[in-house]
Tab-separated table of C-alpha atoms and ligand atoms in Angstrom:
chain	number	residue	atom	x	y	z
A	1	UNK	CA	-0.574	-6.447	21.553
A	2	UNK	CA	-3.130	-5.106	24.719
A	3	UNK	CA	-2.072	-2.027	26.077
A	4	UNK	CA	-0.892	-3.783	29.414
A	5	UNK	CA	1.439	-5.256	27.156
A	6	UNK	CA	2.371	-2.430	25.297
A	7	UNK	CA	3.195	-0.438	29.003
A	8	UNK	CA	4.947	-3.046	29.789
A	9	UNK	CA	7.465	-3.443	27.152
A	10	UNK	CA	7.985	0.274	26.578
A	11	UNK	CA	9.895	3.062	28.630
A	12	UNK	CA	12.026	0.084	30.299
A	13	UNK	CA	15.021	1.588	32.186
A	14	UNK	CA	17.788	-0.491	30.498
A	15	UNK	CA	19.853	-0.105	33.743
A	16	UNK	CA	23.202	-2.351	34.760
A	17	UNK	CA	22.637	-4.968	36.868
A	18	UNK	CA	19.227	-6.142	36.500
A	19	UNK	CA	20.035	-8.552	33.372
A	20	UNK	CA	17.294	-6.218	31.059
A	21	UNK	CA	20.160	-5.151	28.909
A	22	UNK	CA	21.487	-8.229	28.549
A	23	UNK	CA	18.149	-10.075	28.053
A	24	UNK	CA	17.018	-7.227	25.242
A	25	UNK	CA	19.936	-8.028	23.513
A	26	UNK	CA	19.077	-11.567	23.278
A	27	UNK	CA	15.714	-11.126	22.724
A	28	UNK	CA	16.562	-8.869	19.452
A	29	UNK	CA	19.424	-10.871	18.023
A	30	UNK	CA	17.613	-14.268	18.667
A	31	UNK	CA	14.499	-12.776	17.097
A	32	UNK	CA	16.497	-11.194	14.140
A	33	UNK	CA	18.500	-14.605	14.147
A	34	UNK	CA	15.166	-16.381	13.348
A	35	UNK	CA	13.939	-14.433	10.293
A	36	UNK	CA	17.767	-14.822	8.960
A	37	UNK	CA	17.152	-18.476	9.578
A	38	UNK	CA	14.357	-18.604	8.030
A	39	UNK	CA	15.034	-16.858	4.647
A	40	UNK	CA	18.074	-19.975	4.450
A	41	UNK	CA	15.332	-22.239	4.469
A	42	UNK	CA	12.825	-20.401	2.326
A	43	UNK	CA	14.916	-18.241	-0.028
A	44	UNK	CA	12.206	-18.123	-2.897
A	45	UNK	CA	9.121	-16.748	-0.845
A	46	UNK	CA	11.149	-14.684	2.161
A	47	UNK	CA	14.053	-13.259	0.459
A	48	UNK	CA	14.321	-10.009	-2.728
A	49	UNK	CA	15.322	-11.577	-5.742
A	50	UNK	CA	17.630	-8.551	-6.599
A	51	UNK	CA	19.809	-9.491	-3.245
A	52	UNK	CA	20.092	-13.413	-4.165
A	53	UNK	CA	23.169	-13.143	-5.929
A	54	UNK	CA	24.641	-11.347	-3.023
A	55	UNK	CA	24.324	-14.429	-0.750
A	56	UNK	CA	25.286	-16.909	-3.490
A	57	UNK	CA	28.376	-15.629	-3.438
A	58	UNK	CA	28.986	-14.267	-0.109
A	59	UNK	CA	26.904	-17.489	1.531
A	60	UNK	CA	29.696	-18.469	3.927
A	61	UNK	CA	29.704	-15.161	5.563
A	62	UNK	CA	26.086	-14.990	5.916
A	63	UNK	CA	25.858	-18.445	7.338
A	64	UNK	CA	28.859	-17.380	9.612
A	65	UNK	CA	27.200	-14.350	10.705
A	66	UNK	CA	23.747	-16.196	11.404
A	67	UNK	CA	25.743	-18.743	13.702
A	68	UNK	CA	27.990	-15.955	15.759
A	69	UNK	CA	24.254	-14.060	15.907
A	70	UNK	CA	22.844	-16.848	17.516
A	71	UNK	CA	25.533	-17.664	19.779
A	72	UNK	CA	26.167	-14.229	20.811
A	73	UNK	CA	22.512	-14.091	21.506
A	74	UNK	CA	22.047	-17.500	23.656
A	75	UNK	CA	25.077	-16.783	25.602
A	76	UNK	CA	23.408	-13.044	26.351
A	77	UNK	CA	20.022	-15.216	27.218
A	78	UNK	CA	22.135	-17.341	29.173
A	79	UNK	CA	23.604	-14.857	31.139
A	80	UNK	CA	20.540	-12.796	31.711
A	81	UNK	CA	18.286	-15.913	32.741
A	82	UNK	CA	20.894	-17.993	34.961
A	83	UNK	CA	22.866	-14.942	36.865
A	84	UNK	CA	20.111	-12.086	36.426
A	85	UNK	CA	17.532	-14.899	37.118
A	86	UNK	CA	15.414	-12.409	34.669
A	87	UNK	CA	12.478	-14.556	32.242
A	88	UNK	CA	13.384	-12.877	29.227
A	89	UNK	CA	16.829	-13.794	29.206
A	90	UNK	CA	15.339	-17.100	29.313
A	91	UNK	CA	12.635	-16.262	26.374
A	92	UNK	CA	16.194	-14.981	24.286
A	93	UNK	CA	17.649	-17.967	24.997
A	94	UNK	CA	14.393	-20.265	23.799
A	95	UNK	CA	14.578	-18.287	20.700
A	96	UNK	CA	17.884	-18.688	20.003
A	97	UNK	CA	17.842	-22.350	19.929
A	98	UNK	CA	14.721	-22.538	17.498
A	99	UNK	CA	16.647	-20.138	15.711
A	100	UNK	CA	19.771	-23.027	15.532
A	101	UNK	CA	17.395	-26.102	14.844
A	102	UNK	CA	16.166	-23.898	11.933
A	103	UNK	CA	19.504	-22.684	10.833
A	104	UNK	CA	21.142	-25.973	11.194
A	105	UNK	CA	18.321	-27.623	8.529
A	106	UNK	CA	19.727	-25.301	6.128
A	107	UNK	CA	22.093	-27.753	4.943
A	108	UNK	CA	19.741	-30.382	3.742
A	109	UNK	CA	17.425	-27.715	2.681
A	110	UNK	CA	16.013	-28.136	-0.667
A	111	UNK	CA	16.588	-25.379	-3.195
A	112	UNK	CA	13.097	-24.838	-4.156
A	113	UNK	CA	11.853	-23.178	-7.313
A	114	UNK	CA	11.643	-19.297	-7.937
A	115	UNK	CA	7.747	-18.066	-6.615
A	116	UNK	CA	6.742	-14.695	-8.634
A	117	UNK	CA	5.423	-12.910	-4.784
A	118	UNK	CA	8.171	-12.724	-2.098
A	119	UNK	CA	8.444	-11.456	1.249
A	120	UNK	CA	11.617	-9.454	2.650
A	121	UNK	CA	12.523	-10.937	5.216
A	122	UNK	CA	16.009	-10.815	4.461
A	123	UNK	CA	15.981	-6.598	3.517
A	124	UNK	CA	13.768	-6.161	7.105
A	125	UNK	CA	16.790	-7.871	9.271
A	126	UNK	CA	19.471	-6.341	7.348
A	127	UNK	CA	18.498	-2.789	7.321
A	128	UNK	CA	16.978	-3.343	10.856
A	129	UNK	CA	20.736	-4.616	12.008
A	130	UNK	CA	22.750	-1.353	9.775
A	131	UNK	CA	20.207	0.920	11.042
A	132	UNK	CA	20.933	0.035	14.938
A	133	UNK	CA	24.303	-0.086	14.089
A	134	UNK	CA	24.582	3.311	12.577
A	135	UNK	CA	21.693	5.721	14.553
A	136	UNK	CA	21.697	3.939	18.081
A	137	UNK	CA	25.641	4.754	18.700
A	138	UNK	CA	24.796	8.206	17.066
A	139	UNK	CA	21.948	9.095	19.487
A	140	UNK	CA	24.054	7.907	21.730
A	141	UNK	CA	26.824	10.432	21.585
A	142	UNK	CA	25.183	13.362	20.042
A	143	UNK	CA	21.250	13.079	21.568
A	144	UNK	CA	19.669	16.266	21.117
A	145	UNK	CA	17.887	14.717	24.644
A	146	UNK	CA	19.583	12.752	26.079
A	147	UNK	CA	16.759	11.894	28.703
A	148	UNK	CA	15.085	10.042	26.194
A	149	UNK	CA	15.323	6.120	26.316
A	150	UNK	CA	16.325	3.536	23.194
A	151	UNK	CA	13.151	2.341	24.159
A	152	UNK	CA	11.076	5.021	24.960
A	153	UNK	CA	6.835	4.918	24.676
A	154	UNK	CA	5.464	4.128	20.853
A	155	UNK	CA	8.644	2.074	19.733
A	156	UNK	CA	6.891	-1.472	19.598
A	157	UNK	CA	4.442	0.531	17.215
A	158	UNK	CA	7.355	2.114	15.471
A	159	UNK	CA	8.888	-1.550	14.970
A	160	UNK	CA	6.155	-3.165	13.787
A	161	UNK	CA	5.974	-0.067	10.908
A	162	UNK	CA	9.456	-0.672	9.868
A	163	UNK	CA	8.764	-4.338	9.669
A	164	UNK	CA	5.636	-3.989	7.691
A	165	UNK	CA	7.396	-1.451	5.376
A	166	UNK	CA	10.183	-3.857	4.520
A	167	UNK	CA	8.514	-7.277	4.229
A	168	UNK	CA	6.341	-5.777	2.394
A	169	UNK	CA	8.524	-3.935	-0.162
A	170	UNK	CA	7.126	-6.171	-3.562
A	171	UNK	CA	3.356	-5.005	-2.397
A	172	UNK	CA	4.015	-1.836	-1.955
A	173	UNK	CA	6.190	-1.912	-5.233
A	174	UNK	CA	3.338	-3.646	-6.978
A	175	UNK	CA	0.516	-1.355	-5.810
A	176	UNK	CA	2.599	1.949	-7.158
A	177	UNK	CA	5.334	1.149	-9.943
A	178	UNK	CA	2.981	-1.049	-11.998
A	179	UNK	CA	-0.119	1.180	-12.866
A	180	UNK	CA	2.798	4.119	-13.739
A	181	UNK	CA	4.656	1.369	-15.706
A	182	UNK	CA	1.644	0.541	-17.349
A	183	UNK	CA	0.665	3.484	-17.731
A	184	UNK	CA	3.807	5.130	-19.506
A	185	UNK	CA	3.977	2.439	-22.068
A	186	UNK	CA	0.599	3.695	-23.324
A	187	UNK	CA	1.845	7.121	-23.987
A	188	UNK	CA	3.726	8.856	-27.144
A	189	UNK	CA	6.921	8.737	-26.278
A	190	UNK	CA	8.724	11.921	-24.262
A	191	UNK	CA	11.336	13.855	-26.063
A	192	UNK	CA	12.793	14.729	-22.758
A	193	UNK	CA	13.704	11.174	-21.994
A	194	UNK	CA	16.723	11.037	-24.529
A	195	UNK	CA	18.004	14.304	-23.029
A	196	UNK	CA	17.967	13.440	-19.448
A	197	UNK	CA	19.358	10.109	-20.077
A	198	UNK	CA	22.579	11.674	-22.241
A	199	UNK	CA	23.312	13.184	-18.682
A	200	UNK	CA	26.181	11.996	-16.698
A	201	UNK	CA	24.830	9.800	-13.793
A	202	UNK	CA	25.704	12.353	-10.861
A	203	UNK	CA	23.474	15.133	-12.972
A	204	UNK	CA	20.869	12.443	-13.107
A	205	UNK	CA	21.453	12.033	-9.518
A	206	UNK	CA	21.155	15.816	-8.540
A	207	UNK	CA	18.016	16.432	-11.004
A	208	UNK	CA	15.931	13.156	-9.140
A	209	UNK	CA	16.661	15.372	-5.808
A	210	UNK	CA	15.361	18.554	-7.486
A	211	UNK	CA	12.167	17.330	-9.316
A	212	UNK	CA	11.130	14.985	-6.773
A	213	UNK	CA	11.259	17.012	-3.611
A	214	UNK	CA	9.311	19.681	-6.032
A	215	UNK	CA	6.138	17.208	-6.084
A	216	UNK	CA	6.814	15.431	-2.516
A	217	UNK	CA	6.557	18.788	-1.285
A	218	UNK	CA	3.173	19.680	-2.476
A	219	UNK	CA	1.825	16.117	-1.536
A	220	UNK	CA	3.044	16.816	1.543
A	221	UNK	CA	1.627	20.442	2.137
A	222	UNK	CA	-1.995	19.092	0.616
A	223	UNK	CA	-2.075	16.092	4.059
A	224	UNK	CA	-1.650	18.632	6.045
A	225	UNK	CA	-4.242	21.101	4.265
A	226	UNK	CA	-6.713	18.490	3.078
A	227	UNK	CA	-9.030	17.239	6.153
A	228	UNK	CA	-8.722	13.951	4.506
A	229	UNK	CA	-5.336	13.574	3.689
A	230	UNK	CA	-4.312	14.786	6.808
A	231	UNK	CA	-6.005	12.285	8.613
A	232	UNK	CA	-3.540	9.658	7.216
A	233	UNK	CA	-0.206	11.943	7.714
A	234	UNK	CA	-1.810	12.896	11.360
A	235	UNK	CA	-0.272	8.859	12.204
A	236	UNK	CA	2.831	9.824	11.232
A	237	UNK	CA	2.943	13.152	13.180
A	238	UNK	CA	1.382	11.368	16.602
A	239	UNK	CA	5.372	10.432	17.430
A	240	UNK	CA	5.912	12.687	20.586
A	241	UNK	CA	9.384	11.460	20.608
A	242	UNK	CA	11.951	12.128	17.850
A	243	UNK	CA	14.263	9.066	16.568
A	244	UNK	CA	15.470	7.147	14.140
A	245	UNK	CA	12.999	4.615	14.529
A	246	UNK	CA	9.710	7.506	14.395
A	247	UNK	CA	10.367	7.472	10.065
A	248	UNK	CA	9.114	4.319	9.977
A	249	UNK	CA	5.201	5.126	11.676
A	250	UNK	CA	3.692	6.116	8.518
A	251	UNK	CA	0.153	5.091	7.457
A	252	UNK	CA	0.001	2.628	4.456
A	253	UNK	CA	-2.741	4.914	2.511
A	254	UNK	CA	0.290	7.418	2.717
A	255	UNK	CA	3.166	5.335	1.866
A	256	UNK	CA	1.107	4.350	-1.438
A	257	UNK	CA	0.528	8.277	-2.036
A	258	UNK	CA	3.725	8.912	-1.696
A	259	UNK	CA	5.657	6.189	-3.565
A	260	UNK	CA	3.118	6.842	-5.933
A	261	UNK	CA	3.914	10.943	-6.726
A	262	UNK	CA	7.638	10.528	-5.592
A	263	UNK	CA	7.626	7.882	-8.777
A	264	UNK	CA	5.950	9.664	-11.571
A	265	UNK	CA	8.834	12.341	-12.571
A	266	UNK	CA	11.137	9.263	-12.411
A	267	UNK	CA	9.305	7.424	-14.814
A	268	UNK	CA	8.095	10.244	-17.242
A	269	UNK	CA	11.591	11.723	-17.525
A	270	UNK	CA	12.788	8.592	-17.753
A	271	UNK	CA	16.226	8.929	-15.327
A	272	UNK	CA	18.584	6.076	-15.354
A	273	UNK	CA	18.365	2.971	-13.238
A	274	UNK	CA	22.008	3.856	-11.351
A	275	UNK	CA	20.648	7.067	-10.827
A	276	UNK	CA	17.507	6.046	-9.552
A	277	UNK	CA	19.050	3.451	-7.438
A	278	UNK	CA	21.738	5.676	-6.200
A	279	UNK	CA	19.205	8.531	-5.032
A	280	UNK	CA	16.386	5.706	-3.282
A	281	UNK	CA	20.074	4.809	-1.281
A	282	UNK	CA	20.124	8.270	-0.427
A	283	UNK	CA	16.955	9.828	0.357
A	284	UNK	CA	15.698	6.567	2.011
A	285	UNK	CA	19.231	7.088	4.544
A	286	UNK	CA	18.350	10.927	4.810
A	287	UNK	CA	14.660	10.485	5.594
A	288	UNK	CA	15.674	8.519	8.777
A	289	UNK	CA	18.635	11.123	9.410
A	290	UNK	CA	16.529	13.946	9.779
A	291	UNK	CA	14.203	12.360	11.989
A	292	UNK	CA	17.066	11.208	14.441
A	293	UNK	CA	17.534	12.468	18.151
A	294	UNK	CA	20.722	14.191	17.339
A	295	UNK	CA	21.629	17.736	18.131
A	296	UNK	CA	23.974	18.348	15.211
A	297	UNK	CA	23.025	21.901	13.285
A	298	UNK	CA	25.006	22.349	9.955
A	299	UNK	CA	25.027	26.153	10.528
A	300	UNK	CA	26.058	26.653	6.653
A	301	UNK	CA	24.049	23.586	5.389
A	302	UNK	CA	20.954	23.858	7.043
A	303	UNK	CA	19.516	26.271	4.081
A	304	UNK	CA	20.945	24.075	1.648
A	305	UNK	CA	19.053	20.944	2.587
A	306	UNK	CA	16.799	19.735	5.500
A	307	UNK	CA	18.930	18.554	8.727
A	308	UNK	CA	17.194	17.077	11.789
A	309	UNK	CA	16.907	20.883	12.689
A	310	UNK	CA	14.782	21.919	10.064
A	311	UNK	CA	12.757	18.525	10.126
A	312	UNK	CA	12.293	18.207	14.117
A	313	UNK	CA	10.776	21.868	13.605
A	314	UNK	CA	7.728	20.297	10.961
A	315	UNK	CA	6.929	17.888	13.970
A	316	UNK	CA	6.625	20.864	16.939
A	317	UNK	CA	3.612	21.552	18.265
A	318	UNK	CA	4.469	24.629	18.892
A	319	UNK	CA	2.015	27.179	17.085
A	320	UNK	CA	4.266	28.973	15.061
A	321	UNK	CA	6.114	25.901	13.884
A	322	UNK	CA	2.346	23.944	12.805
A	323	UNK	CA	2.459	23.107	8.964
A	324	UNK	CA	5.878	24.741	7.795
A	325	UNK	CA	8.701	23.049	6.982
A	326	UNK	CA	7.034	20.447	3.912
A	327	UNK	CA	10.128	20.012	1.722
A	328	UNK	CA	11.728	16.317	2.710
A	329	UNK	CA	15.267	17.618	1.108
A	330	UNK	CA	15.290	21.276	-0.176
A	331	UNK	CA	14.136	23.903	2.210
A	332	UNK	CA	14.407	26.564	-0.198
A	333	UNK	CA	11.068	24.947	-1.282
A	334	UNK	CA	9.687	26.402	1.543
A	335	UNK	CA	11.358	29.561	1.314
A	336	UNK	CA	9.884	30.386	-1.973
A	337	UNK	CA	6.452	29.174	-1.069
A	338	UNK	CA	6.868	30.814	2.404
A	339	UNK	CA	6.479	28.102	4.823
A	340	UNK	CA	9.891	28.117	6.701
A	341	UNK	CA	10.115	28.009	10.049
A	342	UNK	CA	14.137	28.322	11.147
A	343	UNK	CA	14.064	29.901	14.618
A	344	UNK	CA	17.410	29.996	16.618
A	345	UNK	CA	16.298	27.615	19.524
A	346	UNK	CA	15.625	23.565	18.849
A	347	UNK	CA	12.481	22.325	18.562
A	348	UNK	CA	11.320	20.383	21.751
A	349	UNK	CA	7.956	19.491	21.870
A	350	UNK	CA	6.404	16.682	19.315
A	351	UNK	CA	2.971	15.304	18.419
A	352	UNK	CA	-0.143	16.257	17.328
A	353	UNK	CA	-2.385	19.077	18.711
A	354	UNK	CA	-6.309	18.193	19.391
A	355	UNK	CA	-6.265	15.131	18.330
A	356	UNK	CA	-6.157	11.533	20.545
A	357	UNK	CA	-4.686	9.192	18.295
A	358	UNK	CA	-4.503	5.288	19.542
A	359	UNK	CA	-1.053	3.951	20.585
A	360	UNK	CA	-1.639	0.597	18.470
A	361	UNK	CA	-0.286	-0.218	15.135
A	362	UNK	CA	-3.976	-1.715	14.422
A	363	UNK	CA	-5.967	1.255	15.819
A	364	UNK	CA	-3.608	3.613	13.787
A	365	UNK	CA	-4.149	1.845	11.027
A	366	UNK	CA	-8.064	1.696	11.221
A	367	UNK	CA	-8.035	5.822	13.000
A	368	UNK	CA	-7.944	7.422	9.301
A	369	UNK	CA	-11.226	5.569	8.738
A	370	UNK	CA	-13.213	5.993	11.880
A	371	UNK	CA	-14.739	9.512	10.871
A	372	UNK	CA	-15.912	7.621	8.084
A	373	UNK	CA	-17.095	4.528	9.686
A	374	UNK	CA	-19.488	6.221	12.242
A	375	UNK	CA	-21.270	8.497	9.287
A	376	UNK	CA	-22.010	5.099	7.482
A	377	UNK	CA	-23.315	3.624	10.435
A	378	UNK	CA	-25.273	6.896	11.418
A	379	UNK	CA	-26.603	6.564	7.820
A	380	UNK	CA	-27.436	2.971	6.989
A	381	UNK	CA	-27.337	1.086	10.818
A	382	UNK	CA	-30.180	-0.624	11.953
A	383	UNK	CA	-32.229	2.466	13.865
A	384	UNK	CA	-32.934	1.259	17.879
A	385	UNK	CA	-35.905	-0.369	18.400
A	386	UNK	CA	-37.763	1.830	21.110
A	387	UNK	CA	-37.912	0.344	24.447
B	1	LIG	ZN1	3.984	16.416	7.904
């Protein structure tokens, strides 16, 4: 997307009146309507194998909520194109209808044989839809600032993170569970396993929380203290506005890094799959919590684990608040290895300090890189011929 583009789309005032809100909605229901549509007719290749069963069984309600989507978002297009007069009502509206010629094939579609790669389509709408559900309403009511807009600068780069994160949940899987997997079956066997796995599941449960945040939080503290690293991590800290949606910008070199460290406890001590399952549910819900533009403070929690207080604070930049606050779940982490930053007041000011990072979801992507890049071509480019 060109940065006219970009502008363009983001910081729109979603005022009454002007058919925007009405063609947004129908632009992101239509759009969301599609990929649902899509994963009817393609269920091997777009949708997660471990969610299949769940739409064999509950199929009817699916279908029925893939139908009332797209209705609900043509008649929104409708409204927004023919009263507003507004194009992108008329854009939702265009959408919608592929959406229902796709939707509608569905019923002859052929059930087509199981492919070993997928794509998630299916887990990209559906946590995309809970998501807005849950945090938009929230941020609504309880917005730490409530100036800032749903769609506020950086969220079509935000968007396009959450979507890459989610379709591509068996790559990223692939890329970090199988060398570990691999690698553990090589090894003498651990006589911890059989002692964490006679634990109840909720122990389990509490352990994963403990052990994991341990190594998470020295990952995190080296990105921020190892010029390299941190030029990954320094994408996700660019935000300069706190939201649900700002978890998602995270560079892919540090999503592997951190799937990667986050999974090695899990495997070695060998915690149960409901416990594992049980804390992903969890953390994965908690990480986007603490992120969140809401103003709640937990005054007896917020020692006990990290609220959007004690998170917002690791984003300031504000001096004194610069690389504190690592731990993604147990601020006593920091306590002990004395990088807390708790003052009284909220944090207010977000991004990163001295550094110009691109807007783009490519450019971010390619940033990291750049340093590296221009000493390769100082080193082995063709030298100018004089003139
Ligand atoms: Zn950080």
């Amino acid at each position: 997307m060109t940065d006219h583009l970009r502008a363009k789309f983001e910081n729109i005032e979603l005022n009454a009146g002007l058919g925007k809100i009405s063609a947004f909605i129908s632009l992101t229901l239509s759009l969301l309507c599609l990929f649902g549509a899509l994963c009817f007719l393609f269920p091997s290749v777009l949708t997660t194998p471990e969610l299949r069963p769940l739409y064999s069984k509950h199929y009817d309600l699916f279908y029925f909520s893939l139908m009332a989507g797209i209705t609900i978002s043509a008649g929104f297009g409708a409204f927004s194109a023919i009263v507003r007069q507004n194009r992108y009502g008329f854009y939702g509206l265009c959408l919608a209808l592929a959406a229902a010629i796709l939707g509608c094939g569905v019923i002859q579609a052929p059930v087509l044989p199981s492919v070993p790669f997928y794509a998630g389509f299916d887990y990209f709408v559906l946590t995309l839809v809970i998501l807005a559900l849950v945090f938009i309403p929230l941020e609504g009511f309880f917005a730490k600032n409530p100036q800032q807009k749903i769609l506020r600068s950086g969220w079509i780069t935000d968007i396009k993170y959450f979507m890459f994160s989610h379709i591509g949940i068996q790559l990223f899987s692939f890329l970090t569970v199988m060398p570990i997997q691999y690698w553990i079956t090589h090894l003498p066997s651990n006589p911890v396993v059989p002692w964490v796995q006679a634990q109840p599941i909720w122990l389990q449960f509490i352990e994963l929380l403990i052990v994991v945040d341990f190594t998470t939080y020295w990952l995190h503290r080296a990105m921020h203290e190892v010029n390299f690293l941190w030029r990954f991590h320094a994408i996700h800290h660019s935000t300069e506005h706190m939201d649900w949606l700002a978890s998602s910008r995270l560079h892919i070199v540090e999503v592997l890094m951190t799937r990667f460290i986050a999974t090695l406890p899990i495997f070695l001590l060998g915690f149960h799959t409901s416990a594992v399952f049980a804390y992903l549910i969890f953390i994965s819900f908690h990480a986007i919590f603490i992120h969140s533009n809401v103003r709640f403070r937990f005054p007896y929690l917020r020692w006990l684990i990290a609220t959007p207080e004690f998170h917002h604070w690791h984003h300031s930049s504000e001096k004194p608040a610069i690389d504190k606050n690592y731990a993604a779940f147990i601020p006593f982490y920091d306590v002990i290895f004395k990088t807390v930053y708790m003052p009284n007041h909220l944090a207010s000011i977000y991004g990163t300090v001295g550094y110009k990072i691109p807007n783009s979801f490519v450019k971010q992507f390619t940033w990291p890189f750049k340093k590296y890049m221009k000493r390769f071509k100082q080193r082995f480019g063709k030298p100018k011929e004089p003139s």
